[in-house]
Amino acid sequence: MSVHVKVILFACFTSYVVSFNEQGIYKNIKTDYVVEQEAVISNVDFKIKLKDSKPKVSSPLRFTNQQKPKGDRYETYKPNWDDLDKRPLPTWYDEAKIGIFIHWGVFSVPSFRSEWFWWDWQGAKYNNTVDFMKKNYRPGFTYADFAPKFTAEFFNADQWADIFNTSGARYVVFTSKHHEGYTNWPSNYSFNWNSMAVGPKRDIVGELSTALRKRNLHVGLYHSLFEWFHPLYLQDKENKFRTQQFVKSKTLPELYELVNTYKPDVIWSDGDWEALDTYWNSTEFIAWLYNDSPVKDSVVTNDRWGSGVMCKHGGYFTCSDRYNPGKLQSRKWENAMTIDSQSWGYRRNANLSDYLSIEQLIDTIVETVSCGGNILVNVGPSHDGVIKPIFQERLSQMGEWLKVNGEAIYSSVPWKFQNDTVTPKVWYTERITDTVKTVYAIILQWPEKDALLLGAPVPSKDTTVHMLGSDMSFTWAKGPSRGMLIKIPLIPYNQMPCKWAWTFKISNLLNS
């Protein structure tokens, strides 16, 4: 590297420190930043290698995307959306259905309002956040001063992995870096703003990834493309994103580092909305991910790769936070949602009413899967590494329900009808094995009378009805005008297979 280039880079990184210092950020650790600039400079040669209650009718659908065969192998994917969108979705993802989302970072220390705390305080300057800081922290307190208090002393990766495994989830997406820029791994591109340098002094991503894989859970990593107050990003933004200093020195090196080091099965991108995908070099990165990365055959990506891309391009669609369209979609999608209805990060001042009940959570799972989606259920641990009992209880209850009803969820496909044509709060899934098709009617509310009328199924003389988790078989009759009437005998409470949402397994339908 020439002396000229080194001078430019040193000036660039010095401006980074000065700019952050002017904002009152990292004031207490600025010396460490200056000391580490030389080490950082040596690394810059890194080579970039909506609800609808009406019943919906549809055809069975498997979400694998269009394949591009070339002999016995797939073609190399070109760095454009037309080509990348044809890449087959790895089958594990559609079969998994249930995932856990984890939002954990420096924002877990103030644990007030949401994971957007820093922006709410010093960006949007919301009054309640500004007042919170004035009342509870000394003058001159910076966001960086929260970092040493991100202690994680109770974080136990194996304990977390056991909780997630018991929940019935098949994959976990962990926040490697949120919009605050703090990385939960010892990144070479985040200077002292990472979990090994300040706070836990641990490789959180590494510990959790290892623990999850021990339990055969797929590992996913959330990564924010942008950072609210990073000087290089703000400079690119001021230049109307005609420059890419932030992308080339921060975003892309981090992404390559994450993939090569931890080999995740999901890259959950976010923070893309202010700039086009061409600024982020998104298609080039995804082409590498699909063609040459160590996870090229197993990895899945979402749709948050640049302004205007979401819900149009990517491995699967998220479309919006808590996306739940209530009807079948043409592409594989995911409902990323929260148990705390108000926030993704932990909030100390949350009320019990802010948390979804298990009935609400199961309702959301069933509706999502019936319409062909995966669900990503978010929890927010506290700064010390504790997943609070309210989250543990919901995940444990979810796992209890899935032990009985998982046959109707995992590896299922959407049926011709998503919800019933006559009785509300009934949703359908289907499983296809060889030539056998089985339909599952999941009822979210137990019938008040001694019969359940279903309008969508058309029975044959060979149709049988069972309830998952029970040895009982149920008699049925044809409906008064269409469908079928399942007769419900008196079942003692202690003989019910589960406490919430019951599944009728219906075989040999004429319209399966």
Coordinates of C-alpha atoms in Angstrom, one line a residue:
M1 CA 0.0 0.0 0.0
S2 CA 1.5 3.4 -1.0
V3 CA 2.2 6.1 1.6
H4 CA -0.3 8.3 -0.2
V5 CA -3.1 5.8 0.3
K6 CA -2.2 5.3 3.9
V7 CA -2.3 9.1 4.6
I8 CA -5.8 9.3 3.0
L9 CA -7.0 6.4 5.0
F10 CA -5.6 7.7 8.3
A11 CA -7.3 11.0 7.6
C12 CA -10.6 9.2 6.9
F13 CA -10.5 7.2 10.1
T14 CA -9.3 10.2 12.1
S15 CA -12.4 12.1 10.8
Y16 CA -14.5 9.2 12.0
V17 CA -13.2 9.6 15.5
V18 CA -13.4 13.4 15.5
S19 CA -17.0 13.3 14.1
F20 CA -18.1 10.8 16.8
N21 CA -16.4 12.9 19.5
E22 CA -18.2 16.0 18.3
Q23 CA -21.5 14.2 18.8
G24 CA -20.5 13.3 22.3
I25 CA -20.2 9.7 21.3
Y26 CA -17.3 7.4 22.3
K27 CA -15.8 10.2 24.3
N28 CA -14.6 7.8 27.0
I29 CA -12.9 5.5 24.5
K30 CA -11.6 7.8 21.8
T31 CA -8.0 7.1 22.7
D32 CA -8.5 3.4 22.0
Y33 CA -9.9 4.2 18.6
V34 CA -6.8 6.3 17.7
V35 CA -4.5 3.5 18.9
E36 CA -6.3 0.9 16.8
Q37 CA -6.4 3.0 13.6
E38 CA -3.1 1.5 12.4
A39 CA -4.4 -2.0 12.8
V40 CA -7.6 -1.1 11.0
I41 CA -5.6 0.4 8.1
S42 CA -3.7 -2.8 7.7
N43 CA -7.0 -4.6 7.0
V44 CA -8.4 -2.4 4.3
D45 CA -7.0 -4.6 1.6
F46 CA -9.8 -7.0 2.5
K47 CA -11.0 -8.4 -0.8
I48 CA -14.6 -8.2 -1.6
K49 CA -14.9 -11.6 -3.1
L50 CA -53.3 -7.1 6.4
K51 CA -56.1 -9.1 7.3
D52 CA -58.9 -10.6 5.1
S53 CA -61.7 -12.6 6.8
K54 CA -63.1 -14.0 3.5
P55 CA -62.0 -17.6 2.7
K56 CA -59.4 -17.9 0.0
V57 CA -59.2 -20.6 -2.6
S58 CA -55.9 -21.6 -4.2
S59 CA -53.9 -24.5 -5.6
P60 CA -51.3 -26.3 -3.4
L61 CA -48.0 -24.5 -3.5
R62 CA -44.5 -25.4 -2.6
F63 CA -42.1 -22.5 -2.3
T64 CA -38.9 -23.5 -4.0
N65 CA -38.6 -20.8 -6.6
Q66 CA -37.7 -21.5 -10.2
Q67 CA -34.6 -23.8 -10.7
K68 CA -31.9 -23.1 -13.2
P69 CA -30.5 -26.5 -14.2
K70 CA -27.3 -26.9 -16.2
G71 CA -26.6 -30.6 -16.6
D72 CA -26.4 -32.0 -13.0
R73 CA -25.5 -28.6 -11.5
Y74 CA -27.0 -25.2 -11.2
E75 CA -25.7 -22.3 -13.2
T76 CA -23.6 -19.6 -11.7
Y77 CA -26.0 -16.8 -10.6
K78 CA -25.3 -13.4 -12.2
P79 CA -25.4 -10.3 -10.0
N80 CA -28.8 -9.1 -11.1
W81 CA -32.3 -9.7 -9.5
D82 CA -33.7 -11.5 -12.5
D83 CA -31.1 -14.1 -12.2
L84 CA -30.8 -14.2 -8.4
D85 CA -34.6 -14.6 -7.9
K86 CA -34.5 -17.9 -9.9
R87 CA -32.3 -19.5 -7.3
P88 CA -34.2 -22.4 -5.6
L89 CA -35.1 -21.8 -2.0
P90 CA -33.3 -24.4 0.1
T91 CA -36.0 -26.9 1.2
W92 CA -35.0 -26.8 4.9
Y93 CA -36.4 -23.3 5.3
D94 CA -39.9 -23.9 4.0
E95 CA -40.1 -27.1 6.0
A96 CA -38.9 -25.5 9.2
K97 CA -41.8 -23.0 9.5
I98 CA -40.9 -21.8 13.1
G99 CA -38.0 -19.5 13.9
I100 CA -36.9 -17.4 16.9
F101 CA -35.7 -13.8 16.5
I102 CA -33.4 -12.3 19.1
H103 CA -32.8 -8.5 19.5
W104 CA -29.9 -7.9 21.9
G105 CA -27.3 -5.1 22.0
V106 CA -26.3 -2.0 23.8
F107 CA -29.9 -0.8 23.5
S108 CA -30.7 -3.5 26.0
V109 CA -29.0 -1.4 28.7
P110 CA -31.3 1.6 28.8
S111 CA -34.1 -0.8 27.8
F112 CA -36.5 2.1 27.4
R113 CA -38.9 2.7 24.5
S114 CA -37.3 0.3 22.0
E115 CA -34.1 -0.9 20.3
W116 CA -34.2 2.4 18.4
F117 CA -33.3 4.2 21.7
W118 CA -30.2 5.9 20.4
W119 CA -32.1 7.4 17.4
D120 CA -35.1 8.3 19.5
W121 CA -32.7 10.2 21.9
Q122 CA -30.2 11.9 19.6
G123 CA -31.8 11.6 16.2
A124 CA -35.6 12.1 16.4
K125 CA -35.2 13.6 19.9
Y126 CA -38.5 12.3 21.2
N127 CA -39.4 14.2 24.3
N128 CA -40.0 11.2 26.6
T129 CA -36.6 9.7 25.6
V130 CA -34.8 13.1 26.1
D131 CA -36.5 13.5 29.5
F132 CA -35.7 10.0 30.5
M133 CA -32.0 10.7 30.0
K134 CA -32.1 14.0 31.8
K135 CA -33.8 12.5 34.8
N136 CA -31.7 9.4 35.1
Y137 CA -28.2 10.1 33.8
R138 CA -25.5 12.7 34.4
P139 CA -24.9 15.6 32.0
G140 CA -22.6 14.7 29.2
F141 CA -23.6 11.0 29.3
T142 CA -23.1 9.5 25.8
Y143 CA -24.6 6.4 24.2
A144 CA -21.1 4.8 24.3
D145 CA -21.3 5.0 28.1
F146 CA -24.0 2.4 28.0
A147 CA -21.6 -0.2 26.4
P148 CA -19.6 -1.2 29.5
K149 CA -23.0 -1.8 31.2
F150 CA -23.9 -4.4 28.5
T151 CA -22.4 -7.0 30.8
A152 CA -24.0 -10.3 29.7
E153 CA -22.9 -11.9 33.0
F154 CA -25.8 -14.3 32.9
F155 CA -25.6 -15.1 29.2
N156 CA -25.4 -18.9 28.8
A157 CA -25.5 -19.9 25.2
D158 CA -26.4 -23.5 26.0
Q159 CA -29.3 -22.4 28.2
W160 CA -30.6 -20.1 25.5
A161 CA -30.3 -22.9 22.9
D162 CA -32.2 -25.2 25.2
I163 CA -35.0 -22.7 25.6
F164 CA -35.2 -22.3 21.8
N165 CA -35.1 -26.0 21.2
T166 CA -37.9 -26.6 23.6
S167 CA -40.0 -24.0 21.9
G168 CA -40.2 -26.2 18.8
A169 CA -38.4 -23.7 16.6
R170 CA -36.2 -25.0 13.8
Y171 CA -34.0 -22.0 13.3
V172 CA -32.8 -18.9 15.2
V173 CA -32.0 -15.5 13.8
F174 CA -29.7 -13.5 16.1
T175 CA -28.9 -9.7 15.9
S176 CA -25.2 -9.6 15.0
K177 CA -25.4 -5.8 14.5
H178 CA -28.3 -3.4 14.8
H179 CA -28.5 0.2 13.5
E180 CA -26.4 1.3 16.4
G181 CA -23.3 -0.3 14.8
Y182 CA -22.3 -2.4 17.8
T183 CA -21.3 -5.8 16.7
N184 CA -21.9 -8.9 18.8
W185 CA -18.8 -10.5 17.5
P186 CA -15.2 -9.3 17.5
S187 CA -15.3 -7.7 14.1
N188 CA -12.2 -6.3 12.5
Y189 CA -14.3 -3.6 11.0
S190 CA -16.0 -2.3 14.2
F191 CA -13.0 -1.1 16.1
N192 CA -13.7 -1.0 19.8
W193 CA -17.4 -1.0 19.2
N194 CA -17.9 -4.7 19.5
S195 CA -18.7 -7.4 22.1
M196 CA -15.1 -8.5 22.6
A197 CA -13.7 -5.0 23.1
V198 CA -16.3 -3.4 25.3
G199 CA -19.1 -4.9 27.4
P200 CA -19.3 -8.7 27.6
K201 CA -15.7 -9.2 26.3
R202 CA -17.1 -12.3 24.5
D203 CA -17.8 -13.5 21.0
I204 CA -21.6 -13.7 21.5
V205 CA -22.3 -14.8 17.9
G206 CA -19.7 -17.5 18.1
E207 CA -20.9 -18.9 21.4
L208 CA -24.6 -18.9 20.4
S209 CA -23.9 -20.4 16.9
T210 CA -22.0 -23.3 18.5
A211 CA -24.7 -24.0 21.0
L212 CA -27.5 -23.9 18.4
R213 CA -25.8 -26.3 16.1
K214 CA -25.3 -28.8 18.9
R215 CA -29.1 -29.0 19.0
N216 CA -29.5 -29.2 15.2
L217 CA -31.0 -25.7 15.0
H218 CA -30.3 -23.6 11.9
V219 CA -28.3 -20.5 12.6
G220 CA -29.4 -17.1 11.1
L221 CA -27.8 -13.7 11.5
Y222 CA -29.5 -10.4 11.3
H223 CA -27.3 -7.6 10.1
S224 CA -28.0 -3.9 9.6
L225 CA -26.6 -2.5 6.4
F226 CA -26.5 1.1 7.7
E227 CA -25.7 2.8 11.0
W228 CA -27.5 5.9 12.3
F229 CA -24.5 8.0 13.2
H230 CA -21.5 6.5 11.4
P231 CA -19.6 9.5 9.8
L232 CA -18.8 7.6 6.6
Y233 CA -22.4 6.7 6.1
L234 CA -23.5 10.2 6.8
Q235 CA -20.9 11.5 4.3
D236 CA -22.2 9.1 1.7
K237 CA -25.7 10.2 2.5
E238 CA -24.7 13.9 2.1
N239 CA -23.2 12.9 -1.3
K240 CA -26.6 11.5 -2.2
F241 CA -25.1 8.0 -2.1
R242 CA -22.9 8.7 -5.2
T243 CA -19.9 7.6 -3.0
Q244 CA -19.6 4.3 -1.2
Q245 CA -17.1 4.8 1.5
F246 CA -19.2 3.2 4.2
V247 CA -20.2 0.2 2.1
K248 CA -16.7 -0.6 1.0
S249 CA -15.0 -0.1 4.4
K250 CA -17.7 -1.3 6.7
T251 CA -20.9 -3.0 5.4
L252 CA -19.5 -5.4 2.9
P253 CA -16.4 -6.4 4.9
E254 CA -18.6 -7.2 7.9
L255 CA -20.9 -9.3 5.8
Y256 CA -18.1 -11.3 4.3
E257 CA -16.5 -11.7 7.7
L258 CA -19.8 -13.0 9.2
V259 CA -20.4 -15.5 6.4
N260 CA -16.8 -16.8 6.3
T261 CA -16.4 -17.0 10.1
Y262 CA -19.8 -18.3 11.3
K263 CA -21.4 -19.9 8.1
P264 CA -25.0 -18.9 8.8
D265 CA -28.0 -20.5 7.1
V266 CA -29.9 -17.2 7.0
I267 CA -28.7 -13.7 6.3
W268 CA -31.4 -11.4 7.5
S269 CA -30.6 -8.0 6.1
D270 CA -32.1 -4.7 7.3
G271 CA -31.5 -1.0 7.4
D272 CA -31.6 -0.7 3.7
W273 CA -34.4 1.8 3.0
E274 CA -32.5 5.1 2.6
A275 CA -30.3 4.0 -0.4
L276 CA -30.8 1.9 -3.5
D277 CA -29.4 -1.7 -3.7
T278 CA -26.8 -0.4 -6.2
Y279 CA -25.3 1.7 -3.4
W280 CA -25.1 -1.4 -1.1
N281 CA -23.7 -3.6 -3.9
S282 CA -26.4 -6.1 -2.8
T283 CA -26.6 -8.2 -5.9
E284 CA -22.8 -8.6 -6.1
F285 CA -22.8 -9.8 -2.5
I286 CA -25.8 -12.2 -2.9
A287 CA -24.3 -13.6 -6.1
W288 CA -21.1 -14.5 -4.2
L289 CA -23.3 -15.9 -1.4
Y290 CA -25.1 -18.2 -3.8
N291 CA -22.2 -19.1 -6.0
D292 CA -19.0 -19.2 -4.0
S293 CA -19.6 -18.8 -0.2
P294 CA -19.1 -21.7 2.2
V295 CA -23.0 -21.8 2.7
K296 CA -23.9 -21.4 -1.0
D297 CA -26.1 -24.5 -0.9
S298 CA -28.0 -23.9 2.4
V299 CA -28.2 -20.2 2.9
V300 CA -31.4 -18.2 2.5
T301 CA -31.8 -14.4 2.3
N302 CA -34.6 -12.0 2.9
D303 CA -35.7 -9.0 0.8
R304 CA -34.2 -6.0 2.6
W305 CA -31.3 -5.1 0.3
G306 CA -32.1 -1.6 -0.9
S307 CA -34.9 1.0 -1.3
G308 CA -37.6 -0.5 -3.4
V309 CA -36.4 -4.1 -3.2
M310 CA -38.5 -5.3 -0.2
C311 CA -41.4 -7.5 -1.2
K312 CA -40.0 -7.7 -4.8
H313 CA -36.7 -9.5 -4.7
G314 CA -34.7 -11.8 -2.5
G315 CA -34.8 -15.4 -1.3
Y316 CA -38.1 -14.9 0.7
F317 CA -40.2 -11.8 1.4
T318 CA -40.8 -10.0 4.7
C319 CA -42.6 -7.0 3.1
S320 CA -43.0 -5.2 6.5
D321 CA -42.5 -5.8 10.2
R322 CA -45.2 -8.2 11.5
Y323 CA -46.3 -8.9 8.0
N324 CA -49.4 -11.2 8.1
P325 CA -51.4 -10.8 4.9
G326 CA -54.1 -13.4 5.8
K327 CA -54.1 -14.9 2.3
L328 CA -51.8 -17.0 0.2
Q329 CA -48.8 -15.3 -1.4
S330 CA -47.1 -16.2 -4.7
R331 CA -43.7 -16.2 -3.1
K332 CA -42.3 -17.7 0.1
W333 CA -42.7 -15.1 2.9
E334 CA -41.9 -14.7 6.6
N335 CA -43.9 -13.0 9.4
A336 CA -41.2 -11.5 11.7
M337 CA -43.2 -10.5 14.8
T338 CA -42.8 -9.8 18.5
I339 CA -44.1 -11.3 21.7
D340 CA -43.8 -7.8 23.2
S341 CA -46.2 -6.1 20.9
Q342 CA -44.5 -2.7 21.4
S343 CA -40.8 -3.5 20.8
W344 CA -38.2 -5.9 19.5
G345 CA -35.7 -5.1 22.2
Y346 CA -36.2 -5.6 26.0
R347 CA -38.2 -2.9 27.8
R348 CA -38.0 -2.6 31.6
N349 CA -41.2 -0.7 31.8
A350 CA -43.4 -3.1 29.7
N351 CA -46.8 -4.0 31.0
L352 CA -48.2 -7.5 31.0
S353 CA -50.9 -6.4 28.6
D354 CA -48.1 -5.5 26.1
Y355 CA -47.2 -9.2 25.7
L356 CA -49.1 -11.5 23.4
S357 CA -51.0 -14.2 25.2
I358 CA -50.3 -17.8 24.1
E359 CA -53.7 -17.9 22.4
Q360 CA -52.7 -14.8 20.3
L361 CA -49.3 -16.3 19.5
I362 CA -50.7 -19.6 18.4
D363 CA -53.4 -17.9 16.3
T364 CA -50.7 -16.0 14.5
I365 CA -48.6 -19.1 13.9
V366 CA -51.5 -21.0 12.5
E367 CA -52.7 -18.2 10.2
T368 CA -49.2 -17.5 9.0
V369 CA -48.4 -21.2 8.2
S370 CA -51.8 -21.7 6.6
C371 CA -51.0 -18.9 4.1
G372 CA -47.6 -20.3 3.3
G373 CA -45.4 -18.2 5.5
N374 CA -42.8 -18.9 8.1
I375 CA -43.0 -17.2 11.5
L376 CA -40.1 -15.6 13.3
V377 CA -41.0 -15.1 17.0
N378 CA -39.0 -12.3 18.6
V379 CA -37.7 -12.2 22.2
G380 CA -35.6 -9.4 23.7
P381 CA -33.1 -10.5 26.4
S382 CA -32.0 -8.0 29.1
H383 CA -28.5 -6.5 29.3
D384 CA -27.3 -9.2 31.6
G385 CA -28.2 -12.0 29.3
V386 CA -31.4 -13.1 30.8
I387 CA -34.4 -14.2 28.7
K388 CA -37.2 -13.0 31.1
P389 CA -39.7 -15.6 32.4
I390 CA -42.6 -14.0 30.4
F391 CA -40.7 -14.9 27.1
Q392 CA -39.7 -18.3 28.4
E393 CA -43.2 -19.1 29.3
R394 CA -44.6 -18.2 25.9
L395 CA -41.8 -20.2 24.1
S396 CA -42.4 -23.2 26.4
Q397 CA -46.2 -23.0 25.7
M398 CA -45.5 -22.8 22.0
G399 CA -43.3 -25.9 22.2
E400 CA -46.0 -27.7 24.2
W401 CA -48.5 -27.0 21.5
L402 CA -46.2 -27.9 18.7
K403 CA -45.4 -31.3 20.3
V404 CA -49.1 -32.2 19.7
N405 CA -49.8 -30.3 16.6
G406 CA -46.5 -30.1 14.8
E407 CA -47.6 -32.6 12.2
A408 CA -49.9 -30.0 10.8
I409 CA -47.2 -27.3 10.8
Y410 CA -43.7 -28.6 9.9
S411 CA -43.2 -29.5 6.2
S412 CA -46.9 -28.6 5.5
V413 CA -48.0 -26.8 2.4
P414 CA -51.0 -24.5 1.8
W415 CA -54.2 -26.3 1.0
K416 CA -56.8 -25.2 -1.6
F417 CA -58.5 -23.2 1.1
Q418 CA -56.6 -21.2 3.7
N419 CA -59.6 -20.6 6.1
D420 CA -63.0 -22.2 6.2
T421 CA -65.9 -21.0 4.1
V422 CA -68.5 -21.4 6.8
T423 CA -67.0 -21.5 10.3
P424 CA -64.6 -18.7 11.4
K425 CA -61.3 -19.3 13.2
V426 CA -60.6 -22.5 11.3
W427 CA -57.4 -22.6 9.2
Y428 CA -56.1 -25.4 6.9
T429 CA -52.8 -26.9 6.0
E430 CA -51.9 -30.0 4.0
R431 CA -49.2 -32.6 4.0
I432 CA -48.3 -34.6 0.8
T433 CA -46.4 -37.9 1.1
D434 CA -46.0 -39.9 -2.1
T435 CA -49.6 -39.9 -3.4
V436 CA -51.3 -39.5 0.0
K437 CA -52.7 -36.1 0.8
T438 CA -53.9 -35.3 4.3
V439 CA -55.7 -32.1 5.2
Y440 CA -55.5 -30.5 8.7
A441 CA -58.3 -28.3 10.0
I442 CA -56.9 -26.3 12.9
I443 CA -59.6 -24.8 15.0
L444 CA -58.7 -21.8 17.2
Q445 CA -61.9 -21.9 19.2
W446 CA -63.5 -25.0 20.6
P447 CA -67.1 -25.6 19.2
E448 CA -69.8 -24.5 21.6
K449 CA -72.1 -27.2 20.3
D450 CA -71.6 -31.0 19.8
A451 CA -70.7 -30.6 16.1
L452 CA -68.2 -28.7 14.0
L453 CA -69.4 -27.6 10.5
L454 CA -66.7 -27.3 7.9
G455 CA -67.6 -25.8 4.5
A456 CA -64.4 -26.3 2.6
P457 CA -63.7 -30.1 2.8
V458 CA -65.6 -32.4 0.4
P459 CA -65.8 -35.8 2.0
S460 CA -65.8 -39.2 0.3
K461 CA -67.2 -42.4 1.7
D462 CA -63.7 -43.3 2.9
T463 CA -63.0 -40.1 4.7
T464 CA -61.7 -40.4 8.3
V465 CA -61.3 -37.8 11.0
H466 CA -58.9 -37.9 13.9
M467 CA -57.6 -35.3 16.4
L468 CA -53.9 -34.9 16.7
G469 CA -52.7 -36.0 20.1
S470 CA -55.7 -38.2 20.7
D471 CA -56.5 -41.9 19.9
M472 CA -60.2 -41.0 19.3
S473 CA -61.7 -41.2 15.9
F474 CA -64.6 -38.9 15.1
T475 CA -67.8 -39.6 13.2
W476 CA -69.0 -37.2 10.6
A477 CA -71.9 -36.6 8.2
K478 CA -72.3 -34.5 5.1
G479 CA -73.1 -30.9 5.7
P480 CA -76.6 -29.6 5.2
S481 CA -75.7 -28.0 1.9
R482 CA -72.0 -28.7 1.5
G483 CA -68.9 -29.7 3.4
M484 CA -69.0 -32.0 6.4
L485 CA -70.3 -32.0 10.0
I486 CA -67.8 -33.5 12.5
K487 CA -69.6 -34.8 15.6
I488 CA -67.9 -33.8 18.8
P489 CA -68.4 -36.1 21.8
L490 CA -68.1 -35.0 25.4
I491 CA -64.4 -35.0 26.2
P492 CA -63.2 -34.5 29.8
Y493 CA -60.9 -31.6 30.2
N494 CA -58.0 -33.8 31.4
Q495 CA -58.3 -35.9 28.2
M496 CA -57.9 -33.0 25.8
P497 CA -54.7 -33.4 23.8
C498 CA -53.7 -29.7 24.3
K499 CA -54.9 -26.5 25.9
W500 CA -55.2 -24.3 22.9
A501 CA -56.0 -24.7 19.2
W502 CA -57.0 -28.2 18.2
T503 CA -56.2 -30.0 15.0
F504 CA -58.5 -32.4 13.1
K505 CA -56.6 -34.7 10.7
I506 CA -58.9 -35.4 7.7
S507 CA -57.9 -38.2 5.2
N508 CA -59.4 -39.3 1.9
L509 CA -61.2 -36.1 0.9
L510 CA -62.5 -35.8 -2.6
N511 CA -60.9 -32.3 -2.9
S512 CA -57.6 -33.0 -1.1

